[in-house]
Short mmCIF file of C-alpha atoms in Angstrom, two decimals:
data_model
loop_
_atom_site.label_atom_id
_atom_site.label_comp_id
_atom_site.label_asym_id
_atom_site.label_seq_id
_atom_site.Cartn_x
_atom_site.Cartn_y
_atom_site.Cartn_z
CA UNK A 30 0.00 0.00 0.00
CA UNK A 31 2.80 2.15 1.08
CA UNK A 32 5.35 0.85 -1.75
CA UNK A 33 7.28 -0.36 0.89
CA UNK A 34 8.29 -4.49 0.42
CA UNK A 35 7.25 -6.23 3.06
CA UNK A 36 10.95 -7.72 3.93
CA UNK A 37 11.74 -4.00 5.43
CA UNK A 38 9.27 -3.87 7.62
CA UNK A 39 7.13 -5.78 10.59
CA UNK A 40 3.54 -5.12 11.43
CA UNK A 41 3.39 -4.75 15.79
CA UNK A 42 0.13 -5.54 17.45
CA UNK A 43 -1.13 -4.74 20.42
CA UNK A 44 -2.64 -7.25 22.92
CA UNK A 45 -2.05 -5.52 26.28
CA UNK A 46 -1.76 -2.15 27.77
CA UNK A 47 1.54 -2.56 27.82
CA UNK A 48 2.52 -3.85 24.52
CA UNK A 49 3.56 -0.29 23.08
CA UNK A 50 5.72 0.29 26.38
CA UNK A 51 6.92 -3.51 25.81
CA UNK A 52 7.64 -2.60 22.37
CA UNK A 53 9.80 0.17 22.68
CA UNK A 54 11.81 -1.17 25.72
CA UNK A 55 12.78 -4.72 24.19
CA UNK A 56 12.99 -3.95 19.91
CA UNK A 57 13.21 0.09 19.09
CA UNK A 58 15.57 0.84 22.26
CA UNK A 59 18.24 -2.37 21.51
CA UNK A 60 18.42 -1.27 17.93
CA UNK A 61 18.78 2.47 18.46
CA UNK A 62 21.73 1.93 20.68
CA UNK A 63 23.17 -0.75 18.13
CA UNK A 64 23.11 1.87 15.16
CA UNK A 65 19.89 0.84 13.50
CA UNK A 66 17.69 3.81 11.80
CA UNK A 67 14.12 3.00 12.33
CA UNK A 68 10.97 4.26 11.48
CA UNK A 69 7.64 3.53 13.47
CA UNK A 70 4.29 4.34 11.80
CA UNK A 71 2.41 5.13 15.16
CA UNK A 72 -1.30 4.37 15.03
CA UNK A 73 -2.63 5.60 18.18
CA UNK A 74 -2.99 8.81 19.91
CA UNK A 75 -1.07 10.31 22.72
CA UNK A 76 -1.68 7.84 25.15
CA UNK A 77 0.93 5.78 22.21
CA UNK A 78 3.31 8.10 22.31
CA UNK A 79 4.02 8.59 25.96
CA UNK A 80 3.74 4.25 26.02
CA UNK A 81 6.94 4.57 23.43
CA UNK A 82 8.45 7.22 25.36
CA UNK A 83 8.37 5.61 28.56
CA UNK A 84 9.19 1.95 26.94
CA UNK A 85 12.54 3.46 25.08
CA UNK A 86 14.01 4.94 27.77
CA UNK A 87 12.86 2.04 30.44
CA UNK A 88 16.80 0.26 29.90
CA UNK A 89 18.27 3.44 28.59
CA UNK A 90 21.78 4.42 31.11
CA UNK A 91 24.80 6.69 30.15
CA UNK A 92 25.47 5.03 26.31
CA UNK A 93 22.98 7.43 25.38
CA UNK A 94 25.68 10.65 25.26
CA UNK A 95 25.67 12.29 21.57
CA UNK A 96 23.04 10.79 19.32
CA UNK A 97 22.68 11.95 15.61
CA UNK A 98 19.80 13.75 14.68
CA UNK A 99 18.48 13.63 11.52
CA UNK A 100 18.44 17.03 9.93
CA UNK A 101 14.86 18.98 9.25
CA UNK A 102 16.03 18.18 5.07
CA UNK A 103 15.95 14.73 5.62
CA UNK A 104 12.90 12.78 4.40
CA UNK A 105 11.47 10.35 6.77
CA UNK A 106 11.29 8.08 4.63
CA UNK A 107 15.42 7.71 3.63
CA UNK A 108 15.88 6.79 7.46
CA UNK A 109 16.03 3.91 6.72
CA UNK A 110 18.51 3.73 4.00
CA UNK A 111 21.60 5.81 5.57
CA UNK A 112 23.04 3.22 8.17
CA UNK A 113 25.29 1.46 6.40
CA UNK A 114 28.03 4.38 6.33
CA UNK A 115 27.26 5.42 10.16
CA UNK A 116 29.31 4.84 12.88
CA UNK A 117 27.96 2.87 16.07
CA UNK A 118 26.06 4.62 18.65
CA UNK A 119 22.54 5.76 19.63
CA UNK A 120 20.26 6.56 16.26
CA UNK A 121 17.12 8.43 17.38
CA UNK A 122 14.14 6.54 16.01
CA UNK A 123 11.52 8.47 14.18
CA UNK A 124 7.63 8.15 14.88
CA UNK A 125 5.29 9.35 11.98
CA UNK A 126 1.63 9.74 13.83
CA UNK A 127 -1.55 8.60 12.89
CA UNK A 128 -3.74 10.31 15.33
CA UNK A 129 -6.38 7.23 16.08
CA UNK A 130 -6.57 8.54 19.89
CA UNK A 131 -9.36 10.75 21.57
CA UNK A 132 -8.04 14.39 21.95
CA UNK A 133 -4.96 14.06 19.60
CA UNK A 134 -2.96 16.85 21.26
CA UNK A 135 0.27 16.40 19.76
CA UNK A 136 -1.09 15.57 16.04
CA UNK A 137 -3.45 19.00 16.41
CA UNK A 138 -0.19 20.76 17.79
CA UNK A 139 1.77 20.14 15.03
CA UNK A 140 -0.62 20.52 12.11
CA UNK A 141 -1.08 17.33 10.75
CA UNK A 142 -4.87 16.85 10.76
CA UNK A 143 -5.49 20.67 9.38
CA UNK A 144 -4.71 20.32 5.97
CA UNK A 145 -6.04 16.50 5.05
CA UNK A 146 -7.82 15.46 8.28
CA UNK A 147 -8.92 12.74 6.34
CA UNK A 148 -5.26 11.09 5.98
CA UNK A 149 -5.12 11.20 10.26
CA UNK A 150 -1.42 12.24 9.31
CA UNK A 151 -0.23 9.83 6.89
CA UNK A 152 0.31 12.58 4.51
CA UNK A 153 2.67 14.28 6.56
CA UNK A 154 4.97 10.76 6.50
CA UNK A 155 5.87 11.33 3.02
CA UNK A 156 5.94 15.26 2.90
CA UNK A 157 7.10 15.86 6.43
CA UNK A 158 10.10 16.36 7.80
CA UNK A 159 11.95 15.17 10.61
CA UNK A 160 12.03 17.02 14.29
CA UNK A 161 13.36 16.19 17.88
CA UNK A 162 10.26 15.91 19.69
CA UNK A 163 10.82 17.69 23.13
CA UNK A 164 10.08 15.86 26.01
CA UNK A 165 10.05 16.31 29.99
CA UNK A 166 10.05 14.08 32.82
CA UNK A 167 9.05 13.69 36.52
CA UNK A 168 10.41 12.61 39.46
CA UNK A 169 8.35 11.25 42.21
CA UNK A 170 8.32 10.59 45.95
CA UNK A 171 8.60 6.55 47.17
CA UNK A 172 4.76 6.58 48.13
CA UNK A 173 3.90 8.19 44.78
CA UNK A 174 1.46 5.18 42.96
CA UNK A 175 0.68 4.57 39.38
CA UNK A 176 -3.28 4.38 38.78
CA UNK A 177 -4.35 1.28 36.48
CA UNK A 178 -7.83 0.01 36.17
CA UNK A 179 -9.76 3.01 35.89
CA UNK A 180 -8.61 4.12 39.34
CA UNK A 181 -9.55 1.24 40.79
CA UNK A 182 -5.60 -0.65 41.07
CA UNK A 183 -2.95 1.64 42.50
CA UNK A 184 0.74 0.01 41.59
CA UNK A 185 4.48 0.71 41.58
CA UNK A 186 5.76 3.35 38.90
CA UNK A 187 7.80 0.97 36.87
CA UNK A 188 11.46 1.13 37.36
CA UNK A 189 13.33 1.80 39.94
CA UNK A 190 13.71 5.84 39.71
CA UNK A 191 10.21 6.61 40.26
CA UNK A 192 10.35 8.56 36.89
CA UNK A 193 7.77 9.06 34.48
CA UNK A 194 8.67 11.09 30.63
CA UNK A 195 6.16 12.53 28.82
CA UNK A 196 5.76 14.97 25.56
CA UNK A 197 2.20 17.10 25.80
CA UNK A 198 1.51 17.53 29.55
CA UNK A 199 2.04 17.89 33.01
CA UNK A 200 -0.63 18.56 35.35
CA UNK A 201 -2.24 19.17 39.14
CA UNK A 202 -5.44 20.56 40.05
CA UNK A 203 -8.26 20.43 37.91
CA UNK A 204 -7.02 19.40 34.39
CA UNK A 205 -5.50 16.03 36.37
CA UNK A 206 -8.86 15.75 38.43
CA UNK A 207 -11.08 15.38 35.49
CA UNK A 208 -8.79 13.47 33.61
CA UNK A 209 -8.38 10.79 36.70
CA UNK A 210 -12.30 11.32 37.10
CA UNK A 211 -13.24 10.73 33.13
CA UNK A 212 -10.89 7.63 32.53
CA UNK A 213 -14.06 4.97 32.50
CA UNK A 214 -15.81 2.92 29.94
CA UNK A 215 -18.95 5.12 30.96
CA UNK A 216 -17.16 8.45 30.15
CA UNK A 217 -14.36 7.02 27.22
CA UNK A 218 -17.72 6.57 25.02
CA UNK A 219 -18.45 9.70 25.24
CA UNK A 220 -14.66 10.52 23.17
CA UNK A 221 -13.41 14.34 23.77
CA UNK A 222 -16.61 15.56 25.50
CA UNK A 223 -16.18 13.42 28.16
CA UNK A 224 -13.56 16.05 29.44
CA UNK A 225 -16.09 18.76 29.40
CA UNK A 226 -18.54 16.31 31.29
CA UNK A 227 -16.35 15.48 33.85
CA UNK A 228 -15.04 19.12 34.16
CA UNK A 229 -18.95 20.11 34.66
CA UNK A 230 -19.02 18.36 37.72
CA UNK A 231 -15.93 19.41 39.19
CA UNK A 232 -16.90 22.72 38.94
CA UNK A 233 -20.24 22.54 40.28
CA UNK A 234 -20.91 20.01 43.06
CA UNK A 235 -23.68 18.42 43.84
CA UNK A 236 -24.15 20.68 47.05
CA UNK A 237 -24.06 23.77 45.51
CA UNK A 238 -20.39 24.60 46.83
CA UNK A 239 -17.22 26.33 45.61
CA UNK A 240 -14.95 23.86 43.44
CA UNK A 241 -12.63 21.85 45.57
CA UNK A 242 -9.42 23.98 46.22
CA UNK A 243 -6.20 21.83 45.90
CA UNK A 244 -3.35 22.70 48.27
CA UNK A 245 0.09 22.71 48.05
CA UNK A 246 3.64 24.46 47.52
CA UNK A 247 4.19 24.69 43.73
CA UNK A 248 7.43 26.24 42.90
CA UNK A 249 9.16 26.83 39.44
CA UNK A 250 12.28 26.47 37.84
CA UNK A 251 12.44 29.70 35.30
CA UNK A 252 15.38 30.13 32.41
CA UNK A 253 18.06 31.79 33.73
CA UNK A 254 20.00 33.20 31.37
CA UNK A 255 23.11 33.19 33.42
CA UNK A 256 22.74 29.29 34.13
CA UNK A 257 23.45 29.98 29.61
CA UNK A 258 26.29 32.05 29.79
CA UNK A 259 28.09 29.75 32.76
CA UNK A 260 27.38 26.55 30.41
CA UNK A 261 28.92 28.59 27.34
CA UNK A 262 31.87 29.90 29.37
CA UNK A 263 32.98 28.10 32.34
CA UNK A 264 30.48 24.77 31.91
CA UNK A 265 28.80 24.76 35.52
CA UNK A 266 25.90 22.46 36.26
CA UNK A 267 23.66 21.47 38.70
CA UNK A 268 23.76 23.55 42.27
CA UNK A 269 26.89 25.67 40.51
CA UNK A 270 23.80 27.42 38.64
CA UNK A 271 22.50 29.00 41.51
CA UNK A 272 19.29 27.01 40.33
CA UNK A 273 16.87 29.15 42.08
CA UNK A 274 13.32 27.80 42.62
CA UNK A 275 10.52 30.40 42.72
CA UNK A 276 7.15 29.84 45.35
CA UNK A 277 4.00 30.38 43.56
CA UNK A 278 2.62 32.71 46.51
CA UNK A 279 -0.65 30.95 47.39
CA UNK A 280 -1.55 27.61 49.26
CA UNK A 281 -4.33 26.68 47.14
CA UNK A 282 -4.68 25.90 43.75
CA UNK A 283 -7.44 25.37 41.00
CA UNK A 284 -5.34 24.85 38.23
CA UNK A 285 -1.67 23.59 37.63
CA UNK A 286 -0.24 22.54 34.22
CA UNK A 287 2.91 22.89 32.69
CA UNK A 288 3.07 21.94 28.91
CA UNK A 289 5.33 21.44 25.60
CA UNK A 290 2.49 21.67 23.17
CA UNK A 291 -0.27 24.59 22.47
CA UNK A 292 -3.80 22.27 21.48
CA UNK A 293 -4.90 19.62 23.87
CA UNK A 294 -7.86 19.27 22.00
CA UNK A 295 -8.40 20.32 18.18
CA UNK A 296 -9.90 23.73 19.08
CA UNK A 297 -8.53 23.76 22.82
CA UNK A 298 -5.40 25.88 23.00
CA UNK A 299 -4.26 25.80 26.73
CA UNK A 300 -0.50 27.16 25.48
CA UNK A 301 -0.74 29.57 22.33
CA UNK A 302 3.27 30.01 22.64
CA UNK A 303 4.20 26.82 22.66
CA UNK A 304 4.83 24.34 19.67
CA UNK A 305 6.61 21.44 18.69
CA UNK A 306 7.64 23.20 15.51
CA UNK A 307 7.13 26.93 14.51
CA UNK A 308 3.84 27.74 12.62
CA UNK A 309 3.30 29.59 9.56
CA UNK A 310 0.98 32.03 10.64
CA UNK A 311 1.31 34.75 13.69
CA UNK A 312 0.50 34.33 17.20
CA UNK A 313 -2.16 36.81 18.75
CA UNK A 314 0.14 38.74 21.27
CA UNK A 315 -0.56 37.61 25.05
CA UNK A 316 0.95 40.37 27.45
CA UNK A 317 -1.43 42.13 29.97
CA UNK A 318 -1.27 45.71 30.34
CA UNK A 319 -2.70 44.34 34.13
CA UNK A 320 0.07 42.09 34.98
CA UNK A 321 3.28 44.23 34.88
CA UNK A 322 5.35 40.42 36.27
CA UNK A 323 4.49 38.71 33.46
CA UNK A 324 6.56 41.33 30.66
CA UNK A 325 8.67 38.84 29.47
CA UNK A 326 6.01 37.79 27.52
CA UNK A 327 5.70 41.18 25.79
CA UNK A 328 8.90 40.48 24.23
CA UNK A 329 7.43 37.52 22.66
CA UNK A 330 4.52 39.28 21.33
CA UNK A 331 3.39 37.32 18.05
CA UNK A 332 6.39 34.52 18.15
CA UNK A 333 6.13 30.98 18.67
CA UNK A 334 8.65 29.31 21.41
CA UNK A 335 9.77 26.00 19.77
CA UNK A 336 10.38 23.28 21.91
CA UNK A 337 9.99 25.97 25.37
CA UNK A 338 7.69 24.89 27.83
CA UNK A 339 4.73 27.27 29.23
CA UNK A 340 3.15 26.82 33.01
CA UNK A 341 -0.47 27.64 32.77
CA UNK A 342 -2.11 28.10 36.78
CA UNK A 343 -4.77 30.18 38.56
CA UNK A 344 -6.16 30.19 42.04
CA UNK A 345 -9.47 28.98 43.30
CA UNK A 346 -12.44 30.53 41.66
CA UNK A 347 -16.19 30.29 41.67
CA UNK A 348 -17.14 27.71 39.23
CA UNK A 349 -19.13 29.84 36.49
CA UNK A 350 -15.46 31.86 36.50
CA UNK A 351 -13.57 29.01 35.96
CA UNK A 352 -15.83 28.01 33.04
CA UNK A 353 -15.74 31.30 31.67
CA UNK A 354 -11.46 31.20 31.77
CA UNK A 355 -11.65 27.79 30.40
CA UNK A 356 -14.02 28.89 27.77
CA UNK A 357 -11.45 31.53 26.16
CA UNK A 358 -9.30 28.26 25.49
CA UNK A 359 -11.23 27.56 22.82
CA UNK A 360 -10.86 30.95 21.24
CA UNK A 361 -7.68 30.83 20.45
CA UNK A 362 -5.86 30.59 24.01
CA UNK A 363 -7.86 34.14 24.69
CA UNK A 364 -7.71 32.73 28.57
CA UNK A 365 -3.77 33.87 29.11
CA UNK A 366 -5.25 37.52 28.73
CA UNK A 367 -7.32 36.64 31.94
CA UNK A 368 -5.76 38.71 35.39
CA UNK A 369 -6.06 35.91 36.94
CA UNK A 370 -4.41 33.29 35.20
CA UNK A 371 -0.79 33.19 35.15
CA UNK A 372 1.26 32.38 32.23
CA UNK A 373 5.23 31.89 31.91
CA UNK A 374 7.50 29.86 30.20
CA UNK A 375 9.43 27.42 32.82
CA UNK A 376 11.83 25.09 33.14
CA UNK A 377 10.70 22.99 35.68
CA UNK A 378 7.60 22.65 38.37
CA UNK A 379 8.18 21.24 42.20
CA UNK A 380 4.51 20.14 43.77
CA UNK A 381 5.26 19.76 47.42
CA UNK A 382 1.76 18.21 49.12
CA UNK A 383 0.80 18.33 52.83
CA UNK A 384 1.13 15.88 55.12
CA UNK A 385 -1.72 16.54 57.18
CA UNK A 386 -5.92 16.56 55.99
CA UNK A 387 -7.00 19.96 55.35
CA UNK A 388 -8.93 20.77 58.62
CA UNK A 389 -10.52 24.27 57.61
CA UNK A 390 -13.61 24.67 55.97
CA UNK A 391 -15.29 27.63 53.85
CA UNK A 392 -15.33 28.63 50.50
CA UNK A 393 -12.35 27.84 48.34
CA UNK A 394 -11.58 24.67 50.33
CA UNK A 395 -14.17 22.30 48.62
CA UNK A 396 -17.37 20.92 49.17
CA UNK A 397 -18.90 21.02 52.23
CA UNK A 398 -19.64 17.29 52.32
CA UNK A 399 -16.12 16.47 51.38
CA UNK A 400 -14.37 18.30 54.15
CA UNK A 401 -17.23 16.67 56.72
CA UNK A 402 -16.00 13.64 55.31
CA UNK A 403 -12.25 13.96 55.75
CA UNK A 404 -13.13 15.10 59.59
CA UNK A 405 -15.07 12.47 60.62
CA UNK A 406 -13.61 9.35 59.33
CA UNK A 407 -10.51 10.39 57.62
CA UNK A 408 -11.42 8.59 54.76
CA UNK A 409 -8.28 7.85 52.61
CA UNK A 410 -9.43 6.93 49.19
CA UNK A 411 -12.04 9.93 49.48
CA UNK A 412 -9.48 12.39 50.27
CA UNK A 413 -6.87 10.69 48.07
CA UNK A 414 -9.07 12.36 45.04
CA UNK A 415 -7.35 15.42 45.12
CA UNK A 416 -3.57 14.00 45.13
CA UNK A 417 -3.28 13.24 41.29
CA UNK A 418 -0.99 14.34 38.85
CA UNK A 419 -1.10 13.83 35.27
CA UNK A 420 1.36 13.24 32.85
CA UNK A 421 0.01 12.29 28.95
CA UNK A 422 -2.90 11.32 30.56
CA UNK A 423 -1.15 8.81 33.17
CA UNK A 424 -2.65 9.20 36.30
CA UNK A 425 -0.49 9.19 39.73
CA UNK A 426 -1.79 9.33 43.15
CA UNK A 427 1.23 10.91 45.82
CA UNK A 428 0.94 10.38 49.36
CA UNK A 429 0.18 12.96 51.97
CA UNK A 430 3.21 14.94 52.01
CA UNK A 431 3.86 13.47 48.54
CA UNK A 432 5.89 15.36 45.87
CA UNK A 433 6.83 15.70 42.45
CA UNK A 434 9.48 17.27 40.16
CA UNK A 435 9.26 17.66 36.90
CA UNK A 436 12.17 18.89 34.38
CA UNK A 437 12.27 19.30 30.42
CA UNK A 438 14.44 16.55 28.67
CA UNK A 439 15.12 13.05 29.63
CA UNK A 440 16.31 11.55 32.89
CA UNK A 441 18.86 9.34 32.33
CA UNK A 442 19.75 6.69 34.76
CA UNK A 443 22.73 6.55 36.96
CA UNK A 444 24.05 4.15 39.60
CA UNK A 445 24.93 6.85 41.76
CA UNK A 446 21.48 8.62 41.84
CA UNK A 447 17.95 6.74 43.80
CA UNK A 448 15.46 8.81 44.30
CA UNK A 449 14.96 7.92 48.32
CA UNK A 450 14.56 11.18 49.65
CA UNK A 451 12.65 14.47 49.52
CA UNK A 452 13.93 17.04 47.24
CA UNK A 453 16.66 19.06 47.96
CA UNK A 454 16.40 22.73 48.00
CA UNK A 455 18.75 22.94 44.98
CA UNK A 456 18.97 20.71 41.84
CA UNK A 457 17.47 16.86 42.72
CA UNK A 458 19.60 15.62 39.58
CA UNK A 459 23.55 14.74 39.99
CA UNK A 460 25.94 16.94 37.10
CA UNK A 461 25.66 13.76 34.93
CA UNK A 462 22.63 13.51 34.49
CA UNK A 463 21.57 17.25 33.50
CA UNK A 464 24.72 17.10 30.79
CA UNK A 465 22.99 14.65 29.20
CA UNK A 466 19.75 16.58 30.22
CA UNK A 467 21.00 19.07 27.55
CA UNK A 468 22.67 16.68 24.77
CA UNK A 469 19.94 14.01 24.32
CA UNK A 470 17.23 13.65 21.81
CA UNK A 471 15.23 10.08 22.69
CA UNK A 472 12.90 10.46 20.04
CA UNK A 473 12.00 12.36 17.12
CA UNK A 474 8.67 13.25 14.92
CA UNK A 475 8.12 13.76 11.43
CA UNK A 476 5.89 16.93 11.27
CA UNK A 477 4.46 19.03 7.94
CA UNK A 478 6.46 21.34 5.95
CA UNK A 479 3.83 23.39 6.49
CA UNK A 480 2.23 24.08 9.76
CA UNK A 481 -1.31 25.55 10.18
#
């Protein structure tokens, strides 16, 4: 169908959850460290991606240090045929997307449904070219649990670093509450709108309360352009940065999320500076004449931050308000105008949970049954509700005074680093690790020529 013979290629199946994961770990990761271009024609959405993601870089330690990238003139479809004269090492494999999932982020970030939705991307895998798809990952703490079964199984993040990668989004609050509370065979019929649906009754309970209000320190890492200039010149890492970690200053949260892409849905742009690769047409400019802290995103009026990564977070709000913000997503990201939303580009986000049940009560602090809940019987699995984070749409439940760090790039693994204690006040990641932080590209995407 493709004109490709059948000896250069092998049709994978899935038969398990973790087939894709399986996959990637045990075939694509073996041959990209032996030297071996390949090509995987990805049917699936997001929830595929993140699966090959997390499967390639499952057995991945230090061999991974300078891998060749192929170049934005090189057609995906030569990978293939340029190994022979290469020398040995790490060869990034390539994924060509056919968006087969339910919100599609990355496949409506790039493009690739806009011009022949029809095709679900296919097009783009012969007149595409090839891109480093950006990635981030997340460190947990020990109690943090992975969420199988619709919520209903709580097991061990697998590996042994309590990491988790992923390549569209990072979230806590809200956005991570309705995806945990949508992720059923009830809702999943329901395809994208079962978002909305779920969001509709996290903002309006039952009782006629305020929208729960999710505490926590959330801190982030911001570019520091003198962390740049001490790489260039004198090559510090790690705490010889001065890494310094910034307090959101509130306790409470409605919404948290960090992200490399600008669509979650087709017309839902959460981020409308960030992309994969840079679009065709202009931006609509996002400073606030209101918000004098945020003017470093006047400078960026009308440009498109390739590969940058863009925290999106507002306090607790009545519920029609929240609506309303959330609303102006689908107008073109018209939401990051909104005085109360904050929007900046980061390099990292630190959630730091409570160890203790929220004892006050009142507006802003959720539902009045919930709190009478958590009082009188201390209900764990009740109260647990509100300790998700999401990542691609992987759900993770911390523990009371849980935590979570998450960085842009890869984590590579090291013998010398186990993630057994809270984070440090500077950099959680050993010198090693962030060098190769900087120098690694794990995957890459074939994207159109022309975007949007």
């Amino acid at each position: 169908m493709l004109g490709i013979p059948p000896s250069s290629y092998t049709v994978q199946e899935t038969t398990s959850a973790d087939s894709i994961r399986n996959f990637a770990r045990d075939v694509l990761g073996p041959n990209a460290r032996s030297g071996i271009r390949q090509t995987v024609l990805l049917l699936s959405g997001d929830g595929g991606v993140h699966d090959l993601l997390n499967g390639l870089l499952a057995g991945v330690s230090s061999d991974i240090t300078s891998p060749r990238v192929a170049t934005a003139s090189t057609g995906p479809m030569d990978l293939d045929r340029k190994v022979s004269h290469q020398e040995s090492g790490y060869v990034t494999p390539t994924i060509a997307l056919l968006a087969l999932g339910t919100a599609n982020a990355l496949a409506h970030s790039l493009g690739t449904l806009q011009s022949h939705p029809s095709s679900l991307g296919l097009r783009t895998l012969f007149h595409g070219r090839v891109k480093p798809l950006p990635i981030f990952h997340a460190v947990f703490s020990p109690g943090a649990r992975l969420l199988t079964d619709e919520g209903r199984s709580r097991e061990q993040i697998p590996g042994n670093q309590n990491v988790i990668h992923g390549a569209v989004v990072f979230s806590y609050g809200l956005h991570a509450s309705l995806v945990a509370d949508s992720d059923s065979a009830a809702y999943r019929k329901f395809g994208a709108k079962r978002f909305q649906m779920a969001a509709k009754e996290l903002l309006f309970p039952s009782d006629g309360g305020m929208p729960h209000a999710y505490r926590g320190k959330v801190s982030i890492l911001r570019p520091n352009p003198t962390n740049i200039e001490a790489d260039e010149g004198e090559g510090k890492r790690g705490e010889e940065k001065n890494e310094i970690w910034e307090d959101i200053p509130r306790e409470e949260h409605a919404y948290v999320l960090a992200t490399l892409v600008s669509n979650l849905e087709e017309k839902f742009m959460i981020s409308p500076l960030s992309a994969i690769s840079r679009p065709s047409h202009p931006v609509p400019s996002i400073a606030k004449e209101e918000a004098p802290a945020q003017d470093i995103q006047k400078k960026k009026k009308g440009r498109v931050n390739e590969g940058k990564m863009y925290l999106i977070h507002f306090p607790p709000l009545p519920g029609e308000e929240i609506n309303r913000i959330m609303t102006l997503a689908y107008q073109g990201g018209q939401h990051v105008h909104e005085k109360a939303v904050g929007y900046e580009e980061v390099e990292g986000v630190r959630i730091e949970l409570p160890s203790e049940l929220d004892e006050h009560s009142g507006p802003g602090h959720g539902t009045q049954d919930r709190i009478q809940d958590e009082k009188q019987d201390d209900d764990e699995d009740n109260e647990a509700r509100w300790r998700k984070i999401c990542v691609d749409g992987t759900i993770i439940e911390l523990e009371r005074g849980g935590w979570v760090e998450m960085r842009k790039g890869p984590f590579i693994s090291s013998s010398s680093h186990r993630v057994i204690q809270p984070i440090p006040s500077t950099s959680a990641y050993p010198k090693e690790i962030e060098e190769k932080n900087e120098a690694t590209s794990v995957l890459n995407i074939v994207v159109p020529l022309k975007l949007r």
